[in-house]
XYZ file of N, CA and C in Angstrom:
444
model
N 89.972 121.920 78.397
C 89.478 122.979 79.262
C 89.719 124.326 78.583
N 88.929 125.294 78.976
C 88.986 126.595 78.329
C 89.495 127.667 79.276
N 89.709 128.826 78.687
C 90.106 130.000 79.453
C 89.088 130.273 80.564
N 87.801 130.124 80.247
C 86.738 130.356 81.237
C 86.863 129.378 82.403
N 87.175 128.123 82.101
C 87.360 127.129 83.164
C 88.532 127.504 84.062
N 89.606 128.016 83.460
C 90.766 128.428 84.250
C 90.407 129.582 85.183
N 89.631 130.539 84.687
C 89.174 131.661 85.529
C 88.325 131.151 86.691
N 87.417 130.237 86.395
C 86.566 129.678 87.447
C 87.388 128.898 88.463
N 88.379 128.164 87.996
C 89.244 127.408 88.908
C 90.003 128.356 89.828
N 90.498 129.458 89.287
C 91.194 130.448 90.121
C 90.245 131.049 91.153
N 89.016 131.342 90.737
C 88.021 131.919 91.653
C 87.708 130.993 92.815
N 87.737 129.698 92.585
C 87.414 128.724 93.631
C 88.582 128.480 94.585
N 89.758 128.938 94.205
C 90.946 128.749 95.032
C 90.923 129.752 96.175
N 91.032 129.288 97.416
C 90.969 130.219 98.553
C 91.916 131.410 98.435
N 93.097 131.204 97.907
C 94.068 132.287 97.799
C 93.587 133.399 96.869
N 92.883 133.046 95.805
C 92.449 134.031 94.813
C 90.959 134.371 94.902
N 90.285 133.846 95.894
C 88.834 133.994 96.014
C 88.365 135.451 95.966
N 89.104 136.362 96.603
C 88.667 137.754 96.697
C 89.265 138.664 95.630
N 89.936 138.095 94.661
C 90.529 138.886 93.583
C 89.453 139.178 92.538
N 89.428 140.423 92.044
C 88.441 140.823 91.037
C 88.532 139.921 89.804
N 87.386 139.676 89.204
C 87.311 138.796 88.041
C 88.198 139.307 86.907
N 88.239 140.621 86.694
C 89.064 141.157 85.605
C 90.543 140.841 85.824
N 90.988 140.891 87.057
C 92.387 140.580 87.364
C 92.644 139.072 87.260
N 91.640 138.275 87.631
C 91.774 136.820 87.470
C 91.884 136.447 85.994
N 91.150 137.164 85.160
C 91.225 136.898 83.720
C 92.626 137.188 83.195
N 93.219 138.287 83.667
C 94.589 138.611 83.266
C 95.555 137.522 83.718
N 95.336 137.050 84.940
C 96.184 135.993 85.487
C 96.016 134.700 84.683
N 94.775 134.367 84.352
C 94.506 133.156 83.569
C 95.127 133.259 82.175
N 95.077 134.456 81.586
C 95.668 134.649 80.261
C 97.186 134.488 80.301
N 97.783 134.834 81.435
C 99.242 134.757 81.570
C 99.704 133.383 82.049
N 98.791 132.451 82.178
C 99.142 131.131 82.708
C 98.976 130.059 81.636
N 99.477 128.886 81.946
C 99.253 127.749 81.055
C 99.104 126.479 81.885
N 98.436 125.517 81.295
C 98.197 124.245 81.978
C 99.389 123.313 81.807
N 99.656 122.571 82.879
C 100.683 121.531 82.816
C 100.044 120.229 83.281
N 100.447 119.141 82.664
C 99.930 117.819 83.030
C 101.101 116.954 83.460
N 100.945 116.298 84.597
C 101.990 115.423 85.122
C 101.455 114.008 85.253
N 102.332 113.073 85.033
C 102.037 111.659 85.235
C 102.416 111.290 86.668
N 101.915 110.161 87.174
C 102.272 109.739 88.531
C 103.790 109.710 88.736
N 104.223 110.313 89.838
C 105.641 110.321 90.179
C 106.435 111.474 89.600
N 105.856 112.200 88.649
C 106.576 113.337 88.072
C 106.638 114.490 89.074
N 107.693 115.285 88.952
C 107.942 116.379 89.883
C 107.368 117.692 89.368
N 106.599 118.351 90.226
C 106.052 119.672 89.922
C 107.051 120.747 90.345
N 107.563 120.643 91.560
C 108.577 121.555 92.098
C 109.672 120.723 92.736
N 110.912 121.198 92.658
C 112.019 120.486 93.290
C 112.678 121.382 94.324
N 112.873 120.821 95.499
C 113.545 121.515 96.594
C 114.886 122.071 96.101
N 115.148 123.343 96.446
C 116.411 123.976 96.075
C 116.405 124.681 94.731
N 115.386 124.421 93.900
C 115.303 125.069 92.594
C 114.773 126.494 92.746
N 115.161 127.399 91.849
C 114.648 128.771 91.933
C 113.150 128.813 91.636
N 112.453 129.759 92.244
C 110.999 129.866 92.060
C 110.649 130.550 90.741
N 110.337 129.766 89.738
C 110.016 130.310 88.423
C 108.525 130.529 88.231
N 107.708 129.818 89.020
C 106.260 129.893 88.817
C 105.515 129.494 90.083
N 104.243 129.842 90.076
C 103.291 129.438 91.108
C 102.327 128.482 90.415
N 101.887 127.446 91.119
C 100.994 126.456 90.527
C 99.700 126.354 91.315
N 98.593 126.265 90.593
C 97.288 125.994 91.189
C 96.911 124.583 90.750
N 96.738 123.685 91.709
C 96.370 122.309 91.379
C 94.901 122.306 90.958
N 94.650 121.882 89.734
C 93.287 121.841 89.203
C 92.653 120.472 89.399
N 93.409 119.435 89.140
C 92.911 118.065 89.282
C 94.043 117.180 89.772
N 93.704 116.262 90.663
C 94.692 115.308 91.149
C 95.263 115.686 92.500
N 96.230 114.897 92.922
C 96.885 115.101 94.211
C 98.391 115.006 94.028
N 99.101 115.619 94.976
C 100.561 115.564 94.963
C 101.061 115.447 96.392
N 102.211 114.816 96.541
C 102.843 114.695 97.853
C 103.976 115.699 97.967
N 104.121 116.243 99.169
C 105.171 117.207 99.475
C 106.233 116.484 100.288
N 107.472 116.574 99.832
C 108.590 115.896 100.484
C 109.685 116.889 100.840
N 110.336 116.616 101.943
C 111.545 117.329 102.321
C 112.702 116.386 102.042
N 113.647 116.833 101.245
C 114.804 116.003 100.927
C 115.865 116.227 101.995
N 116.273 115.132 102.651
C 117.269 115.193 103.718
C 118.434 114.271 103.358
N 119.544 114.371 104.078
C 120.659 113.457 103.815
C 120.272 111.980 103.986
N 119.234 111.721 104.776
C 118.796 110.340 105.008
C 117.672 109.909 104.067
N 117.307 110.763 103.126
C 116.240 110.436 102.188
C 115.093 111.422 102.265
N 114.013 111.089 101.574
C 112.843 111.960 101.538
C 111.958 111.733 102.758
N 111.441 112.835 103.297
C 110.482 112.782 104.397
C 109.166 113.338 103.865
N 108.111 112.530 103.932
C 106.795 112.969 103.468
C 106.220 113.964 104.460
N 105.838 115.145 103.957
C 105.306 116.194 104.825
C 103.799 116.355 104.719
N 103.276 116.267 103.513
C 101.847 116.547 103.336
C 101.386 116.042 101.979
N 100.076 116.033 101.818
C 99.453 115.750 100.527
C 98.592 116.956 100.176
N 98.735 117.418 98.950
C 97.926 118.544 98.490
C 96.971 118.049 97.419
N 95.884 118.795 97.236
C 94.843 118.359 96.309
C 94.327 119.541 95.498
N 93.328 119.260 94.714
C 92.700 120.252 93.852
C 92.346 121.519 94.627
N 92.655 122.663 94.037
C 92.342 123.948 94.654
C 93.480 124.538 95.465
N 94.514 123.755 95.703
C 95.628 124.275 96.501
C 96.664 124.943 95.601
N 97.344 125.916 96.185
C 98.363 126.688 95.482
C 99.718 126.337 96.079
N 100.712 126.141 95.223
C 102.066 125.848 95.694
C 103.064 126.735 94.954
N 104.147 127.029 95.632
C 105.200 127.835 95.037
C 105.064 129.320 95.277
N 103.951 129.724 95.895
C 103.710 131.158 96.075
C 104.647 131.790 97.093
N 105.019 131.045 98.117
C 105.906 131.591 99.147
C 107.293 131.838 98.549
N 107.819 130.860 97.838
C 109.120 131.024 97.195
C 109.106 132.125 96.154
N 108.011 132.208 95.388
C 107.900 133.256 94.374
C 107.904 134.635 95.018
N 107.203 134.755 96.109
C 107.118 136.034 96.816
C 108.462 136.405 97.436
N 109.106 135.442 98.074
C 110.363 135.702 98.782
C 111.580 135.680 97.856
N 111.421 135.114 96.668
C 112.554 134.991 95.768
C 113.566 133.964 96.244
N 113.100 133.025 97.050
C 113.959 131.993 97.629
C 113.720 130.653 96.931
N 114.736 129.790 96.913
C 114.544 128.462 96.323
C 113.421 127.697 97.029
N 112.829 126.767 96.306
C 111.750 125.963 96.880
C 112.246 125.198 98.097
N 111.420 125.163 99.120
C 111.800 124.521 100.382
C 111.440 123.044 100.423
N 110.724 122.558 99.414
C 110.313 121.154 99.387
C 110.153 120.704 97.940
N 110.051 119.403 97.767
C 109.795 118.799 96.462
C 108.342 118.349 96.432
N 107.682 118.559 95.302
C 106.280 118.166 95.155
C 106.169 117.241 93.950
N 105.621 116.040 94.204
C 105.484 115.026 93.157
C 104.025 114.606 93.015
N 103.606 114.407 91.775
C 102.245 113.956 91.499
C 102.036 112.547 92.044
N 100.897 112.337 92.711
C 100.536 111.007 93.206
C 99.975 110.186 92.050
N 99.039 110.761 91.349
C 98.459 110.160 90.151
C 98.568 111.195 89.045
N 97.694 111.108 88.066
C 97.688 112.144 87.036
C 97.313 113.462 87.694
N 98.002 114.517 87.321
C 97.786 115.819 87.943
C 97.771 116.893 86.863
N 96.826 117.809 86.990
C 96.761 118.969 86.108
C 96.861 120.208 86.978
N 97.723 121.129 86.576
C 97.904 122.361 87.338
C 97.978 123.543 86.385
N 97.654 124.692 86.923
C 97.774 125.940 86.190
C 99.087 126.583 86.614
N 99.976 126.818 85.670
C 101.286 127.417 85.942
C 101.200 128.919 85.701
N 101.495 129.693 86.751
C 101.497 131.151 86.671
C 102.944 131.603 86.839
N 103.488 132.218 85.820
C 104.876 132.676 85.888
C 105.057 133.619 87.071
N 106.213 133.547 87.685
C 106.508 134.336 88.884
C 106.248 135.822 88.653
N 106.703 136.370 87.535
C 106.513 137.801 87.277
C 105.037 138.172 87.204
N 104.230 137.336 86.586
C 102.783 137.591 86.512
C 102.168 137.556 87.899
N 102.607 136.596 88.707
C 102.106 136.484 90.077
C 102.474 137.727 90.884
N 103.715 138.187 90.765
C 104.154 139.371 91.506
C 103.422 140.628 91.044
N 103.117 140.714 89.753
C 102.356 141.860 89.239
C 100.958 141.898 89.842
N 100.283 140.754 89.879
C 98.930 140.729 90.449
C 98.984 141.020 91.939
N 100.044 140.613 92.592
C 100.215 140.880 94.018
C 100.323 142.382 94.274
N 100.993 143.107 93.395
C 101.094 144.560 93.537
C 99.747 145.239 93.329
N 98.942 144.682 92.447
C 97.635 145.264 92.154
C 96.577 144.877 93.181
N 96.799 143.783 93.892
C 95.829 143.284 94.870
C 96.560 143.072 96.195
N 96.769 144.158 96.961
C 97.556 144.056 98.194
C 97.011 143.055 99.215
N 95.693 142.872 99.279
C 95.160 141.935 100.279
C 95.516 140.480 99.960
N 96.046 140.243 98.763
C 96.517 138.903 98.423
C 97.705 138.519 99.306
N 98.516 139.511 99.675
C 99.648 139.246 100.579
C 99.146 138.763 101.935
N 98.039 139.313 102.403
C 97.449 138.866 103.664
C 96.955 137.424 103.539
N 96.349 137.098 102.421
C 95.886 135.722 102.199
C 97.069 134.753 102.181
N 98.174 135.169 101.591
C 99.372 134.323 101.578
C 99.896 134.141 102.996
N 99.874 135.216 103.786
C 100.321 135.127 105.185
C 99.459 134.146 105.970
N 98.157 134.181 105.745
C 97.257 133.243 106.426
C 97.571 131.804 106.030
N 97.793 131.603 104.737
C 98.113 130.256 104.257
C 99.430 129.783 104.851
N 100.395 130.663 104.934
C 101.678 130.307 105.540
C 101.483 129.901 106.995
N 100.637 130.627 107.715
C 100.336 130.276 109.101
C 99.710 128.899 109.218
N 98.767 128.585 108.318
C 98.130 127.260 108.325
C 99.162 126.166 108.058
N 100.047 126.425 107.111
C 101.067 125.426 106.787
C 102.026 125.224 107.955
N 102.407 126.305 108.605
C 103.291 126.185 109.771
C 102.630 125.376 110.875
N 101.347 125.607 111.072
C 100.610 124.854 112.089
C 100.601 123.364 111.757
N 100.334 123.030 110.493
C 100.339 121.622 110.075
C 101.731 121.015 110.221
N 102.760 121.785 109.885
C 104.131 121.287 110.003
C 104.491 121.039 111.462
N 104.082 121.946 112.335
C 104.343 121.747 113.763
C 103.686 120.469 114.264
N 102.451 120.221 113.831
C 101.755 118.998 114.217
C 102.501 117.773 113.687
N 102.972 117.871 112.454
C 103.705 116.750 111.842
C 105.013 116.489 112.587
N 105.751 117.549 112.907
C 107.012 117.384 113.634
C 106.775 116.838 115.037
N 105.704 117.277 115.680
C 105.384 116.758 117.010
C 105.090 115.260 116.936
N 104.363 114.849 115.898
C 104.057 113.426 115.724
C 105.331 112.626 115.460
N 106.235 113.176 114.661
C 107.496 112.483 114.388
C 108.358 112.390 115.641
N 108.368 113.446 116.437
C 109.172 113.455 117.662
C 108.639 112.452 118.678
N 107.333 112.203 118.653
C 106.715 111.281 119.605
C 106.986 109.819 119.245
N 107.445 109.562 118.043
C 107.681 108.169 117.602
C 108.938 107.598 118.207
């Protein structure tokens, strides 16, 4: 894949959809691709937020690590962004994310992500919306677990 493909992938991502192409190019230049095999970990709960990832190909499962073991929370797929909340807040990752099958993601270093956030203030609003969607899904998941 090329730099142009990375720019196009960022443009198709809901979080970055409204970001100017010139800024997306800067973001793509500051990023690199990572490839994971099935079962490999993209992010680990409790680890410091070093980067934000855009899933380009494949799927990953999101787990919450508890004293009783892992609890599956969600499945993410191509076009989804992970790690942005921790990167923004400077807080350790709240969940572990593992590749289901082969997975390719674009890794954006935290500092690069924060720089683009300063240049594109409405990106913070998009992150807030995404956080709201995730909270809604989590509430539904917890309600389903409580009903069992």
